XYZ file of C-alpha atoms in Angstrom:
457
model
C -13.937 34.303 14.142
C -13.714 32.428 16.948
C -12.238 32.220 20.113
C -10.010 29.991 18.646
C -8.490 31.679 15.716
C -8.020 34.621 17.698
C -4.780 36.397 17.029
C -2.248 35.609 19.840
C -1.447 39.219 21.395
C 2.244 40.263 21.691
C 2.209 40.178 24.958
C 1.737 36.353 25.389
C 3.889 35.867 22.629
C 6.897 36.280 25.411
C 5.308 34.146 28.666
C 4.956 30.628 28.180
C 2.683 30.373 30.803
C 0.092 32.305 28.165
C 1.241 30.694 25.253
C 0.446 26.924 27.205
C -2.915 28.159 27.721
C -3.615 28.936 24.176
C -2.353 25.528 23.648
C -4.774 23.176 26.385
C -7.800 25.575 24.336
C -6.701 24.075 20.772
C -6.218 20.403 21.984
C -9.373 20.466 24.041
C -10.732 21.955 21.259
C -9.276 18.493 18.668
C -6.103 19.029 17.743
C -3.121 17.104 18.521
C -0.816 18.466 21.239
C 2.984 17.416 19.317
C 1.205 20.063 15.848
C 0.061 22.547 18.304
C 2.740 22.366 20.343
C 4.820 22.899 17.978
C 3.266 25.529 15.531
C 2.734 27.439 18.782
C 6.479 27.817 19.650
C 7.271 29.256 16.267
C 4.440 31.607 16.736
C 6.076 32.101 20.070
C 8.715 34.622 21.175
C 10.986 32.404 24.285
C 13.733 30.747 25.394
C 14.907 27.626 25.441
C 14.257 27.550 29.376
C 10.985 28.682 28.652
C 10.232 26.581 25.612
C 10.447 23.415 27.783
C 8.475 25.402 31.044
C 5.838 25.267 28.085
C 6.211 21.990 27.395
C 6.063 20.932 30.480
C 3.058 22.353 31.440
C 0.580 21.443 28.456
C 1.649 18.154 28.841
C 1.575 17.970 32.933
C -1.599 19.429 32.198
C -3.432 16.887 29.300
C -1.614 13.866 31.420
C -3.197 14.725 34.918
C -6.341 17.101 33.274
C -8.889 14.196 35.930
C -7.228 14.678 38.978
C -6.995 18.258 38.451
C -10.366 18.887 37.660
C -11.581 16.798 40.297
C -8.887 19.565 42.827
C -11.993 22.374 40.723
C -14.875 21.666 40.723
C -15.450 22.728 44.994
C -14.288 25.805 43.895
C -16.253 26.875 40.616
C -19.740 25.895 40.289
C -19.754 24.642 36.448
C -16.114 24.368 35.879
C -17.863 22.914 32.463
C -19.678 27.030 32.196
C -16.648 28.909 32.797
C -14.505 30.852 28.966
C -12.210 27.211 27.866
C -9.572 29.834 28.125
C -10.393 30.750 31.607
C -10.673 26.679 32.610
C -7.628 26.149 31.376
C -5.916 28.533 32.823
C -7.168 26.756 36.516
C -5.138 24.017 35.179
C -2.533 25.591 34.870
C -2.230 26.878 37.822
C -3.242 24.108 39.852
C -0.847 21.160 37.404
C 2.108 24.166 38.594
C 1.360 24.387 42.195
C 0.777 20.765 42.975
C 3.068 18.822 39.933
C 5.838 21.566 40.259
C 7.948 21.841 43.189
C 10.263 24.637 41.475
C 8.197 26.434 41.435
C 6.924 28.421 44.545
C 3.429 28.569 45.062
C 3.128 32.526 45.278
C 4.411 33.434 41.700
C 2.294 30.498 40.325
C -0.635 32.605 41.787
C 0.983 36.099 40.603
C 1.365 34.634 37.287
C -1.985 32.737 36.929
C -4.079 36.481 38.260
C -1.628 38.712 35.782
C -2.987 35.992 33.079
C -6.489 36.452 34.216
C -6.352 40.266 34.251
C -5.089 41.120 30.449
C -6.875 38.608 28.962
C -9.582 38.761 30.302
C -12.133 41.990 32.377
C -11.601 42.491 35.507
C -14.264 40.141 36.797
C -12.273 37.454 35.456
C -9.768 39.007 37.008
C -11.105 39.044 40.292
C -12.862 35.485 39.813
C -9.878 34.232 39.381
C -8.267 35.453 42.874
C -11.246 34.649 44.917
C -11.168 30.746 43.856
C -7.231 30.174 43.472
C -6.922 32.003 47.785
C -10.707 29.229 48.263
C -7.951 26.401 47.113
C -4.769 28.032 49.107
C -7.058 28.917 52.434
C -9.627 25.469 51.980
C -7.313 22.957 50.853
C -7.618 20.856 47.625
C -9.615 17.454 48.367
C -8.014 14.243 48.723
C -7.564 11.510 46.718
C -7.798 8.776 49.042
C -10.999 9.638 50.703
C -12.925 8.452 47.772
C -14.317 5.302 48.630
C -14.481 3.363 44.900
C -11.519 1.303 44.469
C -12.048 2.578 40.835
C -13.155 6.505 40.526
C -10.232 6.452 42.937
C -7.544 4.608 40.513
C -9.275 7.425 37.697
C -8.735 10.325 39.851
C -4.737 9.505 40.632
C -3.617 8.839 37.512
C -5.859 10.291 35.716
C -7.493 7.371 33.242
C -10.691 6.963 32.347
C -12.945 4.910 34.540
C -13.330 2.447 31.631
C -10.435 1.848 30.854
C -9.155 1.222 34.890
C -11.884 -1.457 35.038
C -10.658 -3.115 31.214
C -7.137 -3.359 32.583
C -8.770 -4.939 36.074
C -10.322 -7.399 33.876
C -7.692 -8.482 31.681
C -4.969 -7.804 34.390
C -6.639 -8.092 37.576
C -6.018 -4.384 40.100
C -2.697 -4.863 41.334
C -1.016 -4.983 38.062
C -3.256 -2.415 36.387
C -2.649 0.077 39.544
C 1.247 -0.811 38.220
C 0.358 0.008 34.580
C -1.472 3.226 35.455
C 1.064 4.366 37.530
C 3.368 3.657 34.404
C 1.884 5.494 32.098
C 2.467 8.936 33.531
C 6.041 8.804 33.484
C 7.807 10.455 30.801
C 8.508 8.692 27.171
C 12.462 7.752 26.663
C 13.327 8.255 23.041
C 14.633 5.582 21.667
C 16.293 4.920 18.485
C 15.946 1.507 15.794
C 20.002 1.253 14.170
C 20.053 1.184 10.690
C 22.425 -2.673 10.261
C 22.600 -1.373 6.803
C 24.881 0.896 6.599
C 26.317 0.972 10.443
C 26.653 -1.282 13.908
C 25.651 -0.497 17.178
C 28.633 0.098 18.171
C 29.655 2.649 15.433
C 26.264 5.086 16.195
C 27.035 4.556 19.136
C 30.265 5.987 19.201
C 28.780 8.455 16.701
C 25.709 9.823 18.914
C 28.252 10.079 22.420
C 30.859 11.610 19.951
C 28.263 14.422 19.535
C 26.999 14.836 22.812
C 24.242 12.201 23.357
C 23.712 10.177 26.381
C 23.433 6.600 24.345
C 22.162 3.293 26.359
C 22.092 0.038 25.123
C 17.419 -1.091 24.727
C 17.022 -4.301 27.150
C 14.369 -5.437 24.751
C 15.957 -5.719 21.199
C 19.430 -5.716 20.439
C 19.543 -3.625 17.887
C 17.435 -0.618 19.991
C 18.813 2.523 21.563
C 17.859 5.293 23.862
C 19.380 8.307 23.555
C 18.894 11.496 26.205
C 20.249 14.461 26.906
C 19.048 15.978 23.183
C 16.908 15.849 20.029
C 17.994 12.404 18.079
C 16.247 14.026 15.625
C 18.442 17.006 14.882
C 21.415 14.718 14.861
C 23.405 13.523 11.786
C 23.245 10.154 12.252
C 19.225 10.362 11.839
C 19.903 12.526 8.662
C 22.663 10.184 7.312
C 20.017 7.080 7.378
C 21.933 4.990 10.506
C 19.337 5.066 13.048
C 15.511 6.229 12.716
C 12.862 7.102 15.826
C 11.409 3.841 17.126
C 10.016 2.788 20.325
C 11.733 -0.307 21.793
C 8.456 -2.589 21.694
C 7.800 -2.148 18.159
C 10.932 -3.198 17.430
C 9.792 -7.184 18.360
C 7.504 -7.616 15.816
C 10.407 -8.018 11.970
C 12.390 -10.321 13.972
C 9.771 -13.094 14.279
C 9.233 -12.701 10.968
C 12.307 -14.605 10.109
C 12.688 -12.739 6.951
C 15.173 -14.384 4.154
C 17.470 -11.980 1.564
C 15.226 -12.964 -1.386
C 12.015 -12.985 0.075
C 8.720 -11.252 -0.307
C 7.056 -9.356 2.456
C 3.677 -7.761 2.756
C 3.455 -4.976 5.384
C -0.428 -4.703 5.407
C -0.327 -1.504 7.649
C 2.720 -0.144 7.402
C 2.586 4.077 7.855
C 5.227 5.801 8.111
C 7.403 3.368 8.048
C 9.156 2.015 10.667
C 8.646 -1.350 10.381
C 8.893 -1.746 7.073
C 12.652 -0.323 6.870
C 13.323 -3.213 10.153
C 11.815 -5.426 7.174
C 13.608 -4.227 4.918
C 16.613 -4.278 6.812
C 16.464 -8.592 5.782
C 16.083 -8.527 2.813
C 18.404 -7.874 -0.132
C 17.047 -6.536 -3.686
C 19.749 -8.612 -5.394
C 18.063 -11.958 -4.198
C 14.406 -10.097 -5.920
C 14.116 -10.022 -1.604
C 10.957 -6.932 -1.541
C 8.271 -5.139 0.594
C 5.578 -4.395 -0.152
C 3.487 -1.873 2.027
C 0.146 -0.019 2.675
C -1.321 2.520 3.808
C -5.200 3.391 3.084
C -3.352 8.030 3.021
C -1.368 8.968 0.207
C 0.057 11.170 2.475
C 1.328 8.918 4.778
C 2.296 6.517 1.842
C 5.240 9.700 0.904
C 5.940 9.468 4.358
C 7.007 5.334 4.025
C 8.446 6.714 0.403
C 11.044 9.242 2.473
C 11.866 6.962 5.757
C 13.071 4.455 2.661
C 14.984 6.761 1.367
C 15.817 8.384 4.185
C 17.645 4.525 5.968
C 18.752 3.465 2.339
C 16.764 0.522 1.709
C 14.092 2.415 -1.363
C 15.143 -0.854 -3.609
C 13.852 -2.541 -1.593
C 10.422 -0.536 -1.315
C 7.273 -0.616 -2.840
C 4.388 1.821 -0.951
C 1.881 2.184 -2.328
C -2.716 3.203 -1.281
C -3.957 0.004 -0.652
C -6.884 -0.495 1.352
C -5.276 -4.120 3.482
C -8.731 -5.237 3.318
C -8.694 -5.663 -0.397
C -5.786 -7.081 -0.505
C -6.800 -9.034 -2.946
C -8.063 -6.285 -5.414
C -4.085 -5.892 -6.366
C -2.317 -8.915 -5.834
C -4.938 -11.517 -6.846
C -2.141 -13.545 -8.358
C 0.078 -12.793 -5.952
C 1.362 -14.884 -2.790
C 3.904 -13.931 0.153
C 7.031 -15.198 2.335
C 5.972 -13.140 4.730
C 2.995 -10.825 6.650
C 3.374 -8.121 9.172
C -0.205 -6.708 10.559
C 0.818 -3.850 12.495
C -3.037 -3.150 13.490
C -5.189 0.034 13.264
C -5.481 -0.255 17.139
C -6.944 2.465 20.271
C -3.025 2.856 20.431
C -2.873 3.124 24.385
C 0.520 1.513 24.960
C 1.139 4.855 23.530
C -0.170 7.253 26.723
C 3.007 8.530 27.493
C 3.682 10.432 24.483
C 0.061 11.291 22.944
C -1.334 11.255 26.450
C -4.883 12.736 25.171
C -5.806 9.294 23.694
C -7.489 8.247 26.351
C -9.604 11.090 27.283
C -10.723 10.835 23.309
C -10.941 6.614 23.109
C -13.746 4.540 24.265
C -14.336 0.576 24.801
C -16.763 1.446 22.314
C -13.965 2.767 19.809
C -12.271 -0.505 20.320
C -15.058 -3.047 19.519
C -15.629 -2.032 16.378
C -11.335 -1.425 15.804
C -11.586 -5.092 16.425
C -13.971 -5.622 14.275
C -11.226 -3.498 10.947
C -9.039 -5.514 13.215
C -10.159 -9.473 12.285
C -11.181 -8.255 8.316
C -7.615 -7.345 7.663
C -6.646 -10.457 8.368
C -9.527 -12.906 6.710
C -8.616 -10.661 3.327
C -4.678 -11.372 3.794
C -4.737 -14.172 5.134
C -5.734 -16.076 2.764
C -1.936 -14.789 0.363
C 0.258 -16.616 2.505
C 1.977 -19.208 1.796
C 1.904 -22.337 2.976
C 4.720 -22.397 5.747
C 4.484 -18.692 5.506
C 4.020 -17.048 9.114
C 2.470 -14.145 9.440
C 3.208 -11.935 12.706
C 0.569 -10.077 14.016
C 1.021 -6.358 16.408
C -0.477 -3.542 18.195
C 0.467 -1.005 20.043
C -2.304 -1.320 22.559
C -3.027 -3.631 25.749
C -6.338 -4.261 25.943
C -7.288 -7.694 25.369
C -10.179 -6.976 23.521
C -7.773 -5.881 20.534
C -5.386 -8.504 21.401
C -5.835 -12.570 22.358
C -9.676 -11.854 20.968
C -8.926 -11.603 17.381
C -6.322 -13.690 17.591
C -8.712 -16.228 19.068
C -11.257 -15.133 16.980
C -8.645 -16.002 13.735
C -7.763 -18.618 14.525
C -10.939 -20.792 15.029
C -12.282 -19.571 11.941
C -8.743 -20.603 10.344
C -7.658 -23.754 11.261
C -5.274 -23.763 8.820
C -3.026 -21.730 10.549
C -1.319 -21.860 14.592
C 0.201 -20.328 17.178
C 4.107 -20.107 16.887
C 7.048 -18.831 18.973
C 8.197 -15.478 18.101
C 11.225 -14.182 17.642
C 12.679 -12.070 21.123
C 16.108 -12.585 21.154
C 16.833 -11.084 25.092
C 15.433 -13.730 27.775
C 12.199 -11.157 29.052
C 9.494 -11.450 30.770
C 7.043 -10.993 28.625
C 5.492 -14.105 26.884
C 2.340 -16.148 27.893
C 1.243 -19.841 27.953
C -0.192 -19.432 24.732
C 3.421 -18.088 22.856
C 1.487 -14.665 22.904
C 3.900 -11.372 23.644
C 2.879 -8.676 26.075
C 3.979 -5.692 26.762
C 3.141 -3.230 29.366
C 4.583 -0.330 29.674
C 5.353 -0.853 33.740
C 8.276 -3.321 32.392
C 10.349 -1.741 30.543
C 9.856 1.740 30.522
C 8.480 1.584 26.692
C 5.610 1.212 25.206
C 2.972 -1.341 26.159
C 2.383 -3.052 22.670
C 0.944 -6.915 21.987
C 2.904 -9.531 19.469
C 1.239 -12.668 17.838
C 2.984 -15.238 15.340
C 1.266 -17.302 13.345
C 2.053 -19.850 11.040
C 0.242 -20.915 8.056
C 0.101 -25.143 7.948
C -2.361 -26.542 5.732
C -4.057 -24.499 1.809
């Protein structure tokens, strides 16, 4: 049995710090943080308060890992040679000590040493005890003393240097600092109102009656910011009156300018947030339909499930198909509108998925650019003359955004950029009519949108 599969001791199940260490071990070994955390919470025997504490530690360590490793390095000769659980134990101790003001240092040290004693042998307990006391006695290394600007910002905000360098190249140092700082703030809980069955005012009143705090979105008129509860557990969600969707992502569908009788292609649709948003504009009685594609069967089922919950299943066809092979199924068909929510690095989602910052590389983005262009090239031929194609990603890298559109237009003179539909007056549209929503602007995800029109055959 491997170390990551070892059974969890009963004493750990009642200890939020010990369960956080277990979770972090598995995430560091490749597990998804949200899925692993949920699985560990189900195995634990913790109060709601302790679950919140455990969650705070897990996400805090993931977000600040490069900073925590920088602080640990002077005190442990070969940190990577530590048992994985011991390394994560140090990470949790440093995070609590440096970032959780309400947790006394003595409690952090005592609990950390206690976990070392129970999970390890006496040598590990002595090593952990000595290291913590040395940190306390000598102080942690000052990040401000790092002379290299890129390395200092990388350590300070726990973002790999390649991301920092790319942001500086795209946006300059001042904006890069603001973006980097914003990525470690807590993500907002946002929802889109389903206008097929309700109105914004009605669902706001219902959520408030159920104890939620609700404020209208600053980004999209159908968006809500919801706090003081888990909105996916609300009756409004179960009834299909709202769905979870980031505010930035809500801006793609309106730019299609959909009419009720149109045929729309959603080229990379799972889990269906934008598919179901497109469907709200369509009328099945007028043969309005959205063809929603994804390459994974289980994700196509998610699209269908979401369409059913949101009462738009009668205008959604979800199917397993690689958008690059769209002509194999739709050889003799064209579409009035096409949406390409392209596969991307996802760096605009770092608040929600903090671990991906350590998993991605510049080479990944370069490879994704090829896939993005392949999808655009394939679906563009299926768009009617006069039709609109909206391309978007949840990343802020120009390599996957501006550069993709520039390369596409260089080989498609029958397309042009046209104005995206942004209902609120937001400072997000550049001189080329491209939409960049940055994480430091509204507290929403980083997002890119380009609206294209086919002008000739």
